[in-house]
Short mmCIF file of C-alpha atoms in Angstrom, two decimals:
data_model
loop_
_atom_site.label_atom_id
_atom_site.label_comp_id
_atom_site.label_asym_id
_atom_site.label_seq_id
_atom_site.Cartn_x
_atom_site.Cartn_y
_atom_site.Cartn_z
CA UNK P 1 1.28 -3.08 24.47
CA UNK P 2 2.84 0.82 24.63
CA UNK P 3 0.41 2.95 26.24
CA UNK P 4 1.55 5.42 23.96
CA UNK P 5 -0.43 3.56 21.26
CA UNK P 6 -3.75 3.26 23.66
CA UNK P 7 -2.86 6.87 24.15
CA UNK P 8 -2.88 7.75 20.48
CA UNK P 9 -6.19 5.99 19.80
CA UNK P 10 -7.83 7.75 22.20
CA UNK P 11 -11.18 7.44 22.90
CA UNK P 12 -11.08 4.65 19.70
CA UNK P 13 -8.90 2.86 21.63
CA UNK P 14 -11.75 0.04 23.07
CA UNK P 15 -13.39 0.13 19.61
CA UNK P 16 -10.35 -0.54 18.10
CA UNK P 17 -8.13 -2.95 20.13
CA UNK P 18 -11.13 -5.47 21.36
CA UNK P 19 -13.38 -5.77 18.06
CA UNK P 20 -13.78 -8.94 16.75
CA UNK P 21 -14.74 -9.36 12.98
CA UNK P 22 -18.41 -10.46 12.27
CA UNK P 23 -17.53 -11.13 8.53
CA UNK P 24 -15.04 -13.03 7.71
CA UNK P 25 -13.34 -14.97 10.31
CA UNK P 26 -9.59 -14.50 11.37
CA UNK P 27 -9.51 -18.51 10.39
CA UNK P 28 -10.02 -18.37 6.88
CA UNK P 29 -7.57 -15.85 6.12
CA UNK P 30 -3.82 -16.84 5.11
CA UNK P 31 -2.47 -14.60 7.84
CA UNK P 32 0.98 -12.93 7.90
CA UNK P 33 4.08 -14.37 9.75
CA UNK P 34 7.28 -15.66 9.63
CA UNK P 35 6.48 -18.31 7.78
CA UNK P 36 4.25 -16.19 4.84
CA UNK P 37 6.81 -17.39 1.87
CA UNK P 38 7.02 -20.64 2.43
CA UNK P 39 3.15 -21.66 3.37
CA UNK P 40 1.64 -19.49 0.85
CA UNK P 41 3.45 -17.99 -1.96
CA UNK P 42 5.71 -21.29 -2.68
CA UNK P 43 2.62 -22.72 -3.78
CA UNK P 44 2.27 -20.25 -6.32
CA UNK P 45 3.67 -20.03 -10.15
CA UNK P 46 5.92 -17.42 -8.85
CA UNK P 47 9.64 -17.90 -9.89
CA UNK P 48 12.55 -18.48 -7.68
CA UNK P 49 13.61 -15.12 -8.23
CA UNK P 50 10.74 -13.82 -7.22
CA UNK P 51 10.33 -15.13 -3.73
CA UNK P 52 14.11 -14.46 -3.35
CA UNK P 53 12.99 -10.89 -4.23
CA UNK P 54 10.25 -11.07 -1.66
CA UNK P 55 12.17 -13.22 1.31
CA UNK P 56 14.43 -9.77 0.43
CA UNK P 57 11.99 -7.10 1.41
CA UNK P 58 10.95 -9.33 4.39
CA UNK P 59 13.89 -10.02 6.47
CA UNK P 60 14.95 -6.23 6.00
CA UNK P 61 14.77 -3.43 8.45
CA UNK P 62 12.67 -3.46 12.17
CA UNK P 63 9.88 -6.11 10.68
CA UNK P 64 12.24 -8.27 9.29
CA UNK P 65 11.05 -12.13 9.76
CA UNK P 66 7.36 -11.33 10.92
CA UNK P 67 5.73 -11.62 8.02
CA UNK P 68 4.74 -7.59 7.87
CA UNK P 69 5.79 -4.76 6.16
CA UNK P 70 6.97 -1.53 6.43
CA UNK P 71 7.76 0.65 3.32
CA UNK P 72 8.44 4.32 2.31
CA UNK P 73 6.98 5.70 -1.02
CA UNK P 74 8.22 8.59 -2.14
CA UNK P 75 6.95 8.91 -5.88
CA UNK P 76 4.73 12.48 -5.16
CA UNK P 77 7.42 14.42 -6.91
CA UNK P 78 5.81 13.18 -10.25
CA UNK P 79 2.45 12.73 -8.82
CA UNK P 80 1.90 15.71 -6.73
CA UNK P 81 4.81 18.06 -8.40
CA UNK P 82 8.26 18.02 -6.60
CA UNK P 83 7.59 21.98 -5.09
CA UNK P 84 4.79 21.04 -3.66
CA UNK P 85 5.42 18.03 -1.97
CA UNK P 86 9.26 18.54 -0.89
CA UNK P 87 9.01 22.79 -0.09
CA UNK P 88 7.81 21.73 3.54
CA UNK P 89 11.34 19.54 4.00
CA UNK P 90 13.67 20.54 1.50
CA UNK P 91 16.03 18.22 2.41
CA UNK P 92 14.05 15.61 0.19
CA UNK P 93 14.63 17.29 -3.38
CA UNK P 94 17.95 15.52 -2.43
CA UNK P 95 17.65 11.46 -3.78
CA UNK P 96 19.65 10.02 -0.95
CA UNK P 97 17.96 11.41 1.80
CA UNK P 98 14.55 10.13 0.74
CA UNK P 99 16.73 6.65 0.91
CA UNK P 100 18.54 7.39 4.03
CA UNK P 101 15.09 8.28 5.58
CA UNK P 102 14.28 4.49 4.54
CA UNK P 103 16.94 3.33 6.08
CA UNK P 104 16.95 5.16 9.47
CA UNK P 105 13.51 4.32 9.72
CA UNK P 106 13.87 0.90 9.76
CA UNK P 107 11.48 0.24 6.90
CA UNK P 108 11.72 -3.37 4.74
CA UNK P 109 11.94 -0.97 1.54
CA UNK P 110 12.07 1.83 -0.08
CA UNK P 111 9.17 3.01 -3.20
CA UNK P 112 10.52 5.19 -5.59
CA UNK P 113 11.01 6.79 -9.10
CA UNK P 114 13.44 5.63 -11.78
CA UNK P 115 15.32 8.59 -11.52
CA UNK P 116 15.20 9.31 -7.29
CA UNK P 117 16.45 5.77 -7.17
CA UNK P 118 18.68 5.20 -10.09
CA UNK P 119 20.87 8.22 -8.87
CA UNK P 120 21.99 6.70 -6.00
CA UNK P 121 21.47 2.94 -6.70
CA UNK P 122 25.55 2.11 -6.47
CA UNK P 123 25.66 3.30 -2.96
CA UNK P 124 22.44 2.10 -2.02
CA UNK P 125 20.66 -0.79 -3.41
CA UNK P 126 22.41 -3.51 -1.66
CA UNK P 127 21.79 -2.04 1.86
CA UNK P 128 17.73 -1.71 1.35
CA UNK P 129 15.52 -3.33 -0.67
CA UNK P 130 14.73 -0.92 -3.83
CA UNK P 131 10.83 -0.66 -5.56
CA UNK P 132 10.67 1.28 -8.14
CA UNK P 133 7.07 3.06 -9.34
CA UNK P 134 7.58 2.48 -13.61
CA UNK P 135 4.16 4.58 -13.71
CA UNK P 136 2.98 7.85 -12.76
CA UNK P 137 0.69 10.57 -13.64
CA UNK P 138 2.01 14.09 -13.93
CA UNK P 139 0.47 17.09 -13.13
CA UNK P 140 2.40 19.76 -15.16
CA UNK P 141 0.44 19.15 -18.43
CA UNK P 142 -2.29 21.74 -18.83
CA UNK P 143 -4.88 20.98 -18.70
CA UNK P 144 -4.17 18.45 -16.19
CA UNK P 145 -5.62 15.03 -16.77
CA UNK P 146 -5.95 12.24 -14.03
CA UNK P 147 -4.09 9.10 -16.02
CA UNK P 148 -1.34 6.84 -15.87
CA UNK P 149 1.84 7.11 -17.86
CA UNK P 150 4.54 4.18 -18.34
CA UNK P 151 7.79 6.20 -17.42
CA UNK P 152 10.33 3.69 -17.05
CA UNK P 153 10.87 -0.39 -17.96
CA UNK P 154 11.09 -3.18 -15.87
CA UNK P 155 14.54 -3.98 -16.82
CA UNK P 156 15.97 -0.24 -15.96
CA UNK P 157 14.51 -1.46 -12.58
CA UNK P 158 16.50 -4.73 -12.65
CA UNK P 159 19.74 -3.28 -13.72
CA UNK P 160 20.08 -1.41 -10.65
CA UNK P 161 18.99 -4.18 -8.57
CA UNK P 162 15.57 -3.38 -7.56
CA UNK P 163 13.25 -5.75 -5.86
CA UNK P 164 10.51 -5.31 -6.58
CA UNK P 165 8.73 -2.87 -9.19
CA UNK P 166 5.00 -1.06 -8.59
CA UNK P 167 2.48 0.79 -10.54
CA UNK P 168 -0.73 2.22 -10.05
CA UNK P 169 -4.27 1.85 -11.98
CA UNK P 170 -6.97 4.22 -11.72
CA UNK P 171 -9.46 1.36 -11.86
CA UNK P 172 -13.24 3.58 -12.57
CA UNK P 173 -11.36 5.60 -15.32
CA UNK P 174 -11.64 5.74 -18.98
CA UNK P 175 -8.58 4.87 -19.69
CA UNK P 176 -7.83 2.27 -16.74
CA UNK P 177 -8.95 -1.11 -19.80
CA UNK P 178 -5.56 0.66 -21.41
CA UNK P 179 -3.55 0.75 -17.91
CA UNK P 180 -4.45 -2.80 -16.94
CA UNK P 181 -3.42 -3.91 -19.87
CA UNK P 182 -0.18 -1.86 -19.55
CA UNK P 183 0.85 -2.92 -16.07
CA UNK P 184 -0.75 -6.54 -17.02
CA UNK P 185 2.71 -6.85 -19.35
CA UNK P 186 4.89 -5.21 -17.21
CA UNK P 187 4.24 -7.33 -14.03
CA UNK P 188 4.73 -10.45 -16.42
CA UNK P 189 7.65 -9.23 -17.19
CA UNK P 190 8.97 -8.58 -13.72
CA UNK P 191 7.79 -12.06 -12.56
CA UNK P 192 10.09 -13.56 -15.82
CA UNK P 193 13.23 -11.16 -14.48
CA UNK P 194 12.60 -12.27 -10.60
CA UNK P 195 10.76 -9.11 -9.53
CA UNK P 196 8.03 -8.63 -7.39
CA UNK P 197 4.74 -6.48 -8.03
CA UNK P 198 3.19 -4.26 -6.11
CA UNK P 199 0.00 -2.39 -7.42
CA UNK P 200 -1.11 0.91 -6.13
CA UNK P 201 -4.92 0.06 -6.20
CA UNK P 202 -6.88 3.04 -6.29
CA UNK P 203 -10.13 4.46 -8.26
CA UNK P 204 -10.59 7.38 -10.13
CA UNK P 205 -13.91 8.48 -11.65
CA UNK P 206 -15.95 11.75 -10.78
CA UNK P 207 -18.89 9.49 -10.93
CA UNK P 208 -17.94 7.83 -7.47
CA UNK P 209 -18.75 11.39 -5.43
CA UNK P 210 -22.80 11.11 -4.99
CA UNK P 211 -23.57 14.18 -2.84
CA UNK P 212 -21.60 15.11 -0.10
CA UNK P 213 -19.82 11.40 -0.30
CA UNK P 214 -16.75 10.48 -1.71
CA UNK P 215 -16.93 6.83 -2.56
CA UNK P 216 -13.16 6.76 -3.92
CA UNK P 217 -12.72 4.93 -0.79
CA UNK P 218 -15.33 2.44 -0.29
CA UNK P 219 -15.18 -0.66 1.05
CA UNK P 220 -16.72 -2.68 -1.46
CA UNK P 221 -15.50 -0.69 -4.68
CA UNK P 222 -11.79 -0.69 -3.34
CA UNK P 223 -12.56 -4.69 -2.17
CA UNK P 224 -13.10 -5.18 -6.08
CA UNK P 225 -10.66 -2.99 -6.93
CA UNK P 226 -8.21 -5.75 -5.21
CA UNK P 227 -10.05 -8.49 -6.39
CA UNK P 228 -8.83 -6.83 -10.39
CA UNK P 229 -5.31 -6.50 -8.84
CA UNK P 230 -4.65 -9.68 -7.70
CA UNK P 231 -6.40 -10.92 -11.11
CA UNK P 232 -2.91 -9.32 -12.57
CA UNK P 233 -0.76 -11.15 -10.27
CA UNK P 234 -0.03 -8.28 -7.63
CA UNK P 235 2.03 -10.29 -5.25
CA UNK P 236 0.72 -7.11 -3.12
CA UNK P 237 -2.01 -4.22 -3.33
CA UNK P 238 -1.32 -0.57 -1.71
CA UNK P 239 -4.88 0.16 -1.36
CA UNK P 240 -6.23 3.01 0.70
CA UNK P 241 -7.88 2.32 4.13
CA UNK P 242 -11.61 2.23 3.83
CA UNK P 243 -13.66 5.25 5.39
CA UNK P 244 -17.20 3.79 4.47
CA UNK P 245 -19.28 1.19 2.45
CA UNK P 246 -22.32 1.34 -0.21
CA UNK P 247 -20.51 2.38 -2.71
CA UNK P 248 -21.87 0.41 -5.42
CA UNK P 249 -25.44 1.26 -4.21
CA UNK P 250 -24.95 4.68 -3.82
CA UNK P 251 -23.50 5.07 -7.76
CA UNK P 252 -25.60 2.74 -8.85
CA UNK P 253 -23.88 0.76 -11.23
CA UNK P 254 -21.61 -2.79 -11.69
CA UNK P 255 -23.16 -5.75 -9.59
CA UNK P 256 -23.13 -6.84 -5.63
CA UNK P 257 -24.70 -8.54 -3.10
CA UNK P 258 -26.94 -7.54 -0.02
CA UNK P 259 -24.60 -10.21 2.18
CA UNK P 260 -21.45 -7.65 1.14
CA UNK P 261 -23.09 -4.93 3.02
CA UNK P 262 -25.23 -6.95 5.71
CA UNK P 263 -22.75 -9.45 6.93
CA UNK P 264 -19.67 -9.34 4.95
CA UNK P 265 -18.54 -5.86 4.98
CA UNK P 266 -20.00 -3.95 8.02
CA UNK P 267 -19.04 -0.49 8.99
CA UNK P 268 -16.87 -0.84 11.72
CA UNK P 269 -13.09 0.10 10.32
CA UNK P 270 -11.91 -3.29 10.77
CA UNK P 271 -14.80 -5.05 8.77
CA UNK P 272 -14.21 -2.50 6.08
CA UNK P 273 -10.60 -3.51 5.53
CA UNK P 274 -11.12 -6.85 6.65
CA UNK P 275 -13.21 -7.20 3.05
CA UNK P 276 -10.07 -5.62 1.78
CA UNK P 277 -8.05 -8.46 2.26
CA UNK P 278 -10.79 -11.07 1.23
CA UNK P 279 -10.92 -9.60 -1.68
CA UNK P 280 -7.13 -10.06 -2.29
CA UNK P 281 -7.44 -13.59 -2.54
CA UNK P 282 -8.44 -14.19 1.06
CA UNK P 283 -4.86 -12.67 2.27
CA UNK P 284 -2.76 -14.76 -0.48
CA UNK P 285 -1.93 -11.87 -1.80
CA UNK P 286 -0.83 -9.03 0.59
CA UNK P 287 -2.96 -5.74 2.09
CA UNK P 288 -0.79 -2.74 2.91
CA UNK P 289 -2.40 0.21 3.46
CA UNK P 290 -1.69 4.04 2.67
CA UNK P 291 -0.81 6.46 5.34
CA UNK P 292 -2.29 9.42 2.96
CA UNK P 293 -1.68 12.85 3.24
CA UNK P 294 0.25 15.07 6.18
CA UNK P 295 -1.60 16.36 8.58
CA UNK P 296 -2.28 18.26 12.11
CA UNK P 297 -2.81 14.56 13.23
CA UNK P 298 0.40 12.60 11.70
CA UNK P 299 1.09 10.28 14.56
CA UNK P 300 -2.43 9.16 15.77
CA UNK P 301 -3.55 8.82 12.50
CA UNK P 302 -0.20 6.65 11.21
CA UNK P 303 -1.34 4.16 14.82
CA UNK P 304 -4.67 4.15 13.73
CA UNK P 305 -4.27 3.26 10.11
CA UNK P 306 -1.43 0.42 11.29
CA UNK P 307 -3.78 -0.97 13.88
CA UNK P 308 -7.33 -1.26 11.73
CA UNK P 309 -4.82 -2.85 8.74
CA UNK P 310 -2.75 -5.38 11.37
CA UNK P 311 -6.16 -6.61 12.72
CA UNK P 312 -8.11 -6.61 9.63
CA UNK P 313 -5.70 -9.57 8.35
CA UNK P 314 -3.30 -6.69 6.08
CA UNK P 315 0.67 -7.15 5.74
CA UNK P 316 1.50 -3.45 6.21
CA UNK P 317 1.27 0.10 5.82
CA UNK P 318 3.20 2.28 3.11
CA UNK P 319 3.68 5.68 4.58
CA UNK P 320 5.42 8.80 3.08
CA UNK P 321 4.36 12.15 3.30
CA UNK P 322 3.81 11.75 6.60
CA UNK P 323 7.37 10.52 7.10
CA UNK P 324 9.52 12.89 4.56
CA UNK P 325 7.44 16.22 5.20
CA UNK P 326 8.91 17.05 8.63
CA UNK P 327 12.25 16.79 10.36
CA UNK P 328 14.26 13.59 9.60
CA UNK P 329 14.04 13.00 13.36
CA UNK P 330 9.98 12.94 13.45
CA UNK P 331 10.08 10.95 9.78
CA UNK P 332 11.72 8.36 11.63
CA UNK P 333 10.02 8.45 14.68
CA UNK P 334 6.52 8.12 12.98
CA UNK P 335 7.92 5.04 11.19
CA UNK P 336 9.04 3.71 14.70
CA UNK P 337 5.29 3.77 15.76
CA UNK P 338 4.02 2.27 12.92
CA UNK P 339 6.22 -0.67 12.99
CA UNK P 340 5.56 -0.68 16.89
CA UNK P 341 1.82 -1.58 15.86
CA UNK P 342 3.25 -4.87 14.22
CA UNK P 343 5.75 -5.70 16.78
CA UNK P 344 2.89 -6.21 19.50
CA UNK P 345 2.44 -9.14 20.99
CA UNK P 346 -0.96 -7.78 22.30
CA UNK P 347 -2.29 -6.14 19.57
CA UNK P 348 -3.87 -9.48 17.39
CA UNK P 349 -5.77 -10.41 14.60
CA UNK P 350 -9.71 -9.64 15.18
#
């Protein structure tokens, strides 16, 4: 293993690398690898042109053939406005740098707008794999609102020869019955044209902050949140990486179990995400985690997050802002850890 990994993790490094899961056991789950498409998704009712589209994405870049992923989103110009989240690197208000980023990273993909991508898809979308984000919300309406907007349609994404398309659901929000039913069609639609889907699986509702906790990302709300996602046919959730549990108890709403707190969930990192991936069909469906915002921290937090997801039983981590805010250079060097997490030997399945 690198020691500069160990030395990353720090004093987590024990906790970390030698857990075992007390949950669910490491032999239940459908575990990444090589051999992912053909033991578990050809079983499926996915069309040939959609594990084509997935084999694609998977024997790309540094991971290619392992069975993980490694992908750059860079859709916060919508999200987050494009001032705010490209004044720190200017370089990235330019479309084919966010791609060349993708590719001198090594990554199996590249997330994306319609426009970011489409503007450079002739040069570009036969030497990476192409994903691009049909949804978004904005922030320049005022007063802001926290939904999800259809901006573009799945066959804008296959005429430039996309992959894969994503979207995200605020699952918790008023209007998320509306935006599952949206993204519902859409990823129907994909799956007819040979696409893969990829659902950004996150919750939104003031109602999950009880005191000084933010249950946004809880293990067992974002666990069901999956559970909803692969109930859509996400061939693979982006789902945040869980910081603690209780959340239904806490709000005090839906339904659960004692078991999901007492045996199955646990508050170690790794039994938190580990209940991730159950919930996404037991690892049938993939786990990649978000790398979240830039920080003082980018690097040891980027090791962390790949480590807890690899031996939870996830497929990957989808990093961006803290790849694309700061020098192309350290971008691609904070990639090159994360995929280093996935290329160890040493570093297993708990």
């Amino acid at each position: 293993m690198s020691k500069k990994i160990q030395t990353l993790l720090g004093r987590e490094a024990e906790s970390l690398l030698s857990y075992t899961c007390k949950g669910f056991p490491k032999e239940t789950l459908h575990l990444p690898g090589p051999d992912f498409l053909e033991r578990v998704w050809v079983q499926s009712d996915r069309p040939v042109g959609v594990l084509r589209s997935l084999a694609a994405m998977f024997d790309h870049g540094r991971l290619a053939k392992t069975g993980y992923l490694s992908i750059l989103p860079v859709d916060q110009g919508i999200e987050h406005s494009a001032g705010s989240s490209f004044a720190p690197n200017p370089i990235y208000f330019d479309p084919e740098n966010i791609v060349k980023l993708a590719i001198e990273g090594g990554c199996n993909a590249v997330a994306s707008t319609l426009g970011v991508l489409g503007i450079v898809a002739r040069r570009y979308a036969h030497r990476i794999p192409f994903i691009v984000k049909i949804n978004h919300n904005e922030l320049l309406s005022y007063p802001s609102i926290h939904d999800q907007t259809m901006f573009a349609r799945v066959e804008q994404a296959f005429n430039m020869g996309a992959v894969a398309i994503g979207a995200t659901i605020y699952f918790g929000s008023p209007e998320c019955r509306r935006q599952i039913q949206e993204v519902s069609e859409a990823f129907a639609r994909a799956h007819d044209m040979g696409l893969a889907t990829i659902l950004w699986c996150y919750l939104r509702n003031p109602g999950f902050k009880v005191g000084d906790k933010d249950y946004h990302t809880a293990a067992d709300l974002t666990g069901q949140a999956n559970h909803l996602g692969v109930s859509i046919q996400a061939d693979i959730i982006k789902q945040k990486l869980p910081e603690l549990n209780g959340g239904y108890t806490a709000v005090k709403f839906g339904k659960t179990h004692p078991k999901v707190y007492s045996e199955l969930g646990g508050d170690h990192p790794i039994d938190m995400t580990r209940y991730q991936v159950a919930n996404c069909y037991m690892g049938r469906c993939g786990l990649i985690n978000s790398g979240g915002a830039s920080g003082a921290n980018d690097l040891v937090e980027a090791a962390r997050t790949a480590v807890i997801n690899k031996r939870a039983g996830g497929m990957g981590l989808i990093s961006g802002r803290k790849a694309f805010q700061r020098p192309m250079a350290e971008g691609v060097q904070l990639l090159s850890i994360i995929q280093d997490v996935y290329l160890s030997p040493e570093i297993t399945v708990a």
